[in-house]
Amino acid sequence: GTFFMFVLLSLYWGKRWLTLTTVGTAGALGVFLIVFSVPGGPFDSLRSNENIGRLGNVFDTDSGTGRVRVLIWEGASQLTWFHEPLEFPDGEKDTFNFLRPLLGYGPETMYVAFNPFYPPELGSIESRNSTPDRSHNETWDALVITGWLGLAAEQLVFMSVFYFGLKWLGLIRSGRQSALFFGLTLGGGLLSTILFAIRAGTGFIGVGLPFGILLGLLAYLASIALFSRYDVPVSVGEKSRSLTLMMFVGAIIAHYVEIHFGIAIAATRAHFWVYYAVLLAAGYWMTLDGRFGAEAATQIAEDTVHPEAEQLRKTERSARRSTRRKNKNTPTPEQKHAAWTGGVLSGILLATLSYNYLSNTAGASSIGTLILNSMTALPDRGRPSFGILSIFLLCWIAASVVASTEWSQKNGTGTRYVLLASAGIAAGIWVIFSFLHAGALIGIVRSASSQVTNAGSIDPVMRQVGTIEGLLSRYYVYILILLLAGARSISGTNIQSAKPSAQPTRSYLFAGAVAVSVIFFSSTTNLRTIQADMTFKVADTFIRGNNPENWRAAVEIYKRAIRYVPQQDHYYLFLGRGYLELTRLIFGDSPQEAQDLLRQAEIDLKRAQQINPLNTDHTANIARLYRFWSDIPGSDTGSLLLEVESYYRRALVLSPYNSGIWNEYATFYLQKLDDPETGLAILTHSLEIDPFNDSTYAILGDFYSSRADGATDEVMVRDSVDLAAAYYREAIERSRNRDARYRYAAALGSMYMNIEELDNALDAFFIAYDNASTGQLWQIEDTIAKVYAQMEEYESAVEYAHLAHSHAPEEQKEIQLQLLDYILSLQNAP
């Protein structure tokens, strides 16, 4: 985008040296980027630089985010080509599978349609419980959502923007140049796509197509700039039009690059269509009435040539100076309207920033402290930061300057008043909203701190939820008031001078009906959807710990969110989870209530599956529900186990490469059905499809460790121990999670302790020690001290017993002191 802007500006200014410099610099930067990315190259030392080092990984497709993109593209290439139809949990298959390559799967469907093509290696880089919902590439996203026809339509839109943008700028003036443009862009896109596919695989088609089009576009612009004539605009109108077109063509090209190497979101797509609209208006529609054409140029030429025009301008300037001296301290009604309009619009921006950025995570009790902390503090890092404050100040100053500049261009006087007055109005609007919003945030924290959830009464919780929902409602009301005030100001005297309606009563009734309809539909769609999500998030504070009343509160909060948006499957999933956790906590005391809760969980989880049947989590969660239910006293265990088997199989049809579900299925056979042969066969299959999952190796380690404990034959014990140790070590090696490595190493050490191989046990426990968290440290030090004591290495045992005592929580220090005394007694024994 920057390259385009500077090349176009060099043509606009008639500076050939700038054209040559821009093209040469772009070429040099491209070469530098390629050389910089070569491992062991001449710039290898710069690859570790924190400022520019990331540029050295742009072409890295073997690790990190580069590898993630490649794997997603490979899966997307299979999803968007001809394949077996997707199968639903009830066995029904996708009727329109034969049309999917042409028409795609529709918006927001990738995260469920992608499951059958999920590359197992992706789980070793990203979280295994997440599925990609975007490709990090617009070509593949377009193919998934709209198919090959949709991709062709989208590229046609972009090509029309590039073509007409350059044509309106006078850079495509003949059929020959049109042919050159399409030959370079379309030919470059086709050739690049083929080369990328052959060299790097079909997954790189999504990169090859836009890369080739952009390269052809750059080549065309460079050739026109260097070897063709460009007519510099003469009139003020043509200059304004050219600059507008240049800026927005550059912005759209930058957007085109961004979405093909990142993720297009709602905001960036909205920007694109706004840019496109401006480009179309300036390039075509506004030329139809001669605003930028020959008439404007002729008028300016006449104004320049005829002395009468110059005399008229002098007279107007003299009149403005006279008026300025006369009304130096008395703002006109027009100035007041301009200041009020600019201030209100600036205030809307500042109020929105306050709604987004004011928070009370630190629990401030005063409004001033809350606002100051929100703008200048980073609580999680313990140091100040003025980034947010800078955003507020920049927005405030820039908006005020824009308002005063608009006035100055039209009138030329009173600019200072408009600048200061609009800035003051904006600041007042911001102060009022910020104080109201900060006060509400403080009230929520106070309510939470004084609230006690009692059995049978969650009214205080729900009142607090309502208060949180009200934050958004109050913001909307405040902005609506400001919009109406701004609209009244923009209308100014036009409302007073407008011709009265012949039927005012009917007009008022119509306006009232429209207002009521807008408020109703906004509340039930936009507002309620966001409030439901806010409500859903509140439950996070209640789903920790083992207090049943907290889980009851969470269940009620989830129900409230569902009442707002009954078609959100995610809410049902968490409601079912809430029922399960509540059952786990109360089934010993209230078996009948536990059964009722499980039946309700079954209804809700099946409702989630019904809403979104291709989401594997819903089917797998039903299997987990039945598995948990089969352990509850009074349940029909036999039929529930059959349901577990059925739903796991359905989940694996939806996600055949999900090793996590294969592992759950295997442990179901190993633990619940006591069928080790089938369980081991499933684990073997899980390793075949996904050799990267450390938990698969850990499950096998647990199985063989348990077999070693129960075996009486020494050969079987030895074989089982060796197998378990090999699997545990593989799990440790593959895991990227410190806590998981700690658990695997601790399990390996415990197995060796059981067979009294203390040296091996100690080695394993030291691996656990290296991966222990702060809370785990004293426990592993306690274990190491005991192993050393068994080995009669008392000095080392005393050392680690001391460490365990120093790191242990207060309630454990006495026990650790007893261990230390015991080891010392062994050390001092004759």
Coordinates of N, CA, C and O in Angstrom, one line a residue, residues 78-86 88 93-107 109 113 142-150 614:
Q78 N -8.4 -30.0 1.2 CA -9.2 -31.2 1.2 C -10.7 -30.9 1.4 O -11.5 -31.5 0.7
L79 N -11.0 -30.0 2.3 CA -12.4 -29.6 2.6 C -13.1 -29.0 1.4 O -14.3 -29.3 1.1
T80 N -12.4 -28.2 0.6 CA -13.0 -27.5 -0.5 C -12.9 -28.3 -1.9 O -13.4 -27.7 -2.9
W81 N -12.4 -29.5 -1.9 CA -12.4 -30.3 -3.1 C -13.4 -31.4 -2.9 O -14.1 -31.5 -1.9
F82 N -13.6 -32.2 -3.9 CA -14.6 -33.3 -3.9 C -14.1 -34.4 -2.9 O -13.0 -34.8 -2.9
H83 N -15.1 -34.8 -2.0 CA -14.8 -35.7 -0.9 C -16.0 -36.4 -0.5 O -17.1 -36.1 -1.0
E84 N -15.9 -37.4 0.4 CA -17.1 -38.1 0.9 C -17.9 -37.1 1.7 O -17.4 -36.2 2.3
P85 N -19.3 -37.1 1.6 CA -20.1 -36.1 2.3 C -19.9 -36.2 3.8 O -19.7 -37.2 4.4
L86 N -20.0 -35.0 4.4 CA -20.0 -34.9 5.9 C -21.2 -35.7 6.4 O -22.3 -35.7 5.9
F88 N -23.7 -36.5 9.7 CA -24.3 -35.9 11.0 C -24.4 -37.0 12.0 O -24.3 -38.2 11.7
K93 N -26.4 -37.7 5.9 CA -25.2 -37.2 5.2 C -25.6 -35.9 4.5 O -26.7 -35.6 4.2
D94 N -24.5 -35.1 4.2 CA -24.7 -33.8 3.6 C -25.3 -34.0 2.2 O -24.6 -34.5 1.3
T95 N -26.5 -33.5 2.0 CA -27.2 -33.7 0.7 C -26.5 -32.9 -0.4 O -26.5 -33.4 -1.6
F96 N -26.0 -31.8 -0.1 CA -25.4 -30.9 -1.1 C -23.9 -31.0 -1.2 O -23.3 -30.1 -1.7
N97 N -23.4 -32.2 -0.9 CA -21.9 -32.4 -0.9 C -21.4 -32.1 -2.3 O -20.3 -31.6 -2.5
F98 N -22.1 -32.5 -3.3 CA -21.6 -32.4 -4.7 C -21.5 -30.9 -5.1 O -20.8 -30.6 -6.1
L99 N -22.2 -30.0 -4.4 CA -22.1 -28.6 -4.8 C -21.1 -27.8 -3.9 O -20.9 -26.7 -4.2
R100 N -20.6 -28.5 -2.9 CA -19.7 -27.7 -2.0 C -18.5 -27.1 -2.6 O -18.2 -26.0 -2.3
P101 N -17.8 -27.8 -3.5 CA -16.7 -27.2 -4.2 C -17.0 -25.9 -4.9 O -16.3 -25.0 -5.0
L102 N -18.3 -25.8 -5.4 CA -18.7 -24.7 -6.2 C -19.3 -23.6 -5.3 O -19.1 -22.4 -5.5
L103 N -20.1 -24.0 -4.3 CA -20.8 -23.0 -3.5 C -20.3 -22.9 -2.1 O -20.8 -21.9 -1.4
G104 N -19.5 -23.8 -1.6 CA -19.0 -23.7 -0.2 C -20.0 -24.1 0.8 O -21.0 -24.7 0.5
Y105 N -19.6 -23.8 2.1 CA -20.4 -24.3 3.2 C -21.2 -23.2 3.9 O -21.9 -23.5 4.9
G106 N -21.0 -22.0 3.5 CA -21.7 -20.9 4.2 C -20.9 -20.2 5.3 O -19.8 -20.7 5.7
P107 N -21.3 -19.0 5.7 CA -20.6 -18.2 6.7 C -20.5 -18.9 8.0 O -21.4 -19.6 8.5
T109 N -18.9 -21.5 9.2 CA -19.1 -23.0 9.3 C -17.8 -23.7 9.3 O -17.8 -25.0 9.5
A113 N -17.2 -27.8 9.8 CA -17.0 -28.6 8.6 C -15.6 -29.1 8.5 O -15.3 -30.0 7.8
A142 N -12.6 -17.8 1.4 CA -13.6 -17.7 0.4 C -14.1 -19.0 -0.2 O -15.3 -19.2 -0.5
L143 N -13.1 -19.9 -0.4 CA -13.4 -21.2 -0.9 C -14.3 -22.0 0.1 O -15.2 -22.7 -0.3
V144 N -14.0 -21.9 1.3 CA -14.7 -22.7 2.4 C -16.1 -22.1 2.5 O -17.1 -22.8 2.5
I145 N -16.3 -20.8 2.4 CA -17.5 -20.1 2.7 C -18.4 -20.1 1.4 O -19.6 -20.4 1.5
T146 N -17.8 -19.8 0.3 CA -18.6 -19.6 -0.9 C -18.2 -20.4 -2.1 O -18.7 -20.3 -3.2
G147 N -17.2 -21.3 -2.0 CA -16.8 -22.1 -3.1 C -16.0 -21.4 -4.2 O -15.7 -20.2 -4.1
W148 N -15.7 -22.1 -5.2 CA -14.9 -21.6 -6.3 C -15.7 -20.5 -7.0 O -15.1 -19.5 -7.5
L149 N -17.0 -20.5 -7.1 CA -17.8 -19.5 -7.7 C -17.7 -18.2 -6.8 O -17.5 -17.1 -7.4
G150 N -17.7 -18.4 -5.5 CA -17.6 -17.2 -4.7 C -16.2 -16.6 -4.7 O -16.1 -15.4 -4.7
L614 N -22.9 -30.6 13.9 CA -21.6 -31.0 13.5 C -20.5 -30.6 14.4 O -19.3 -30.8 14.2

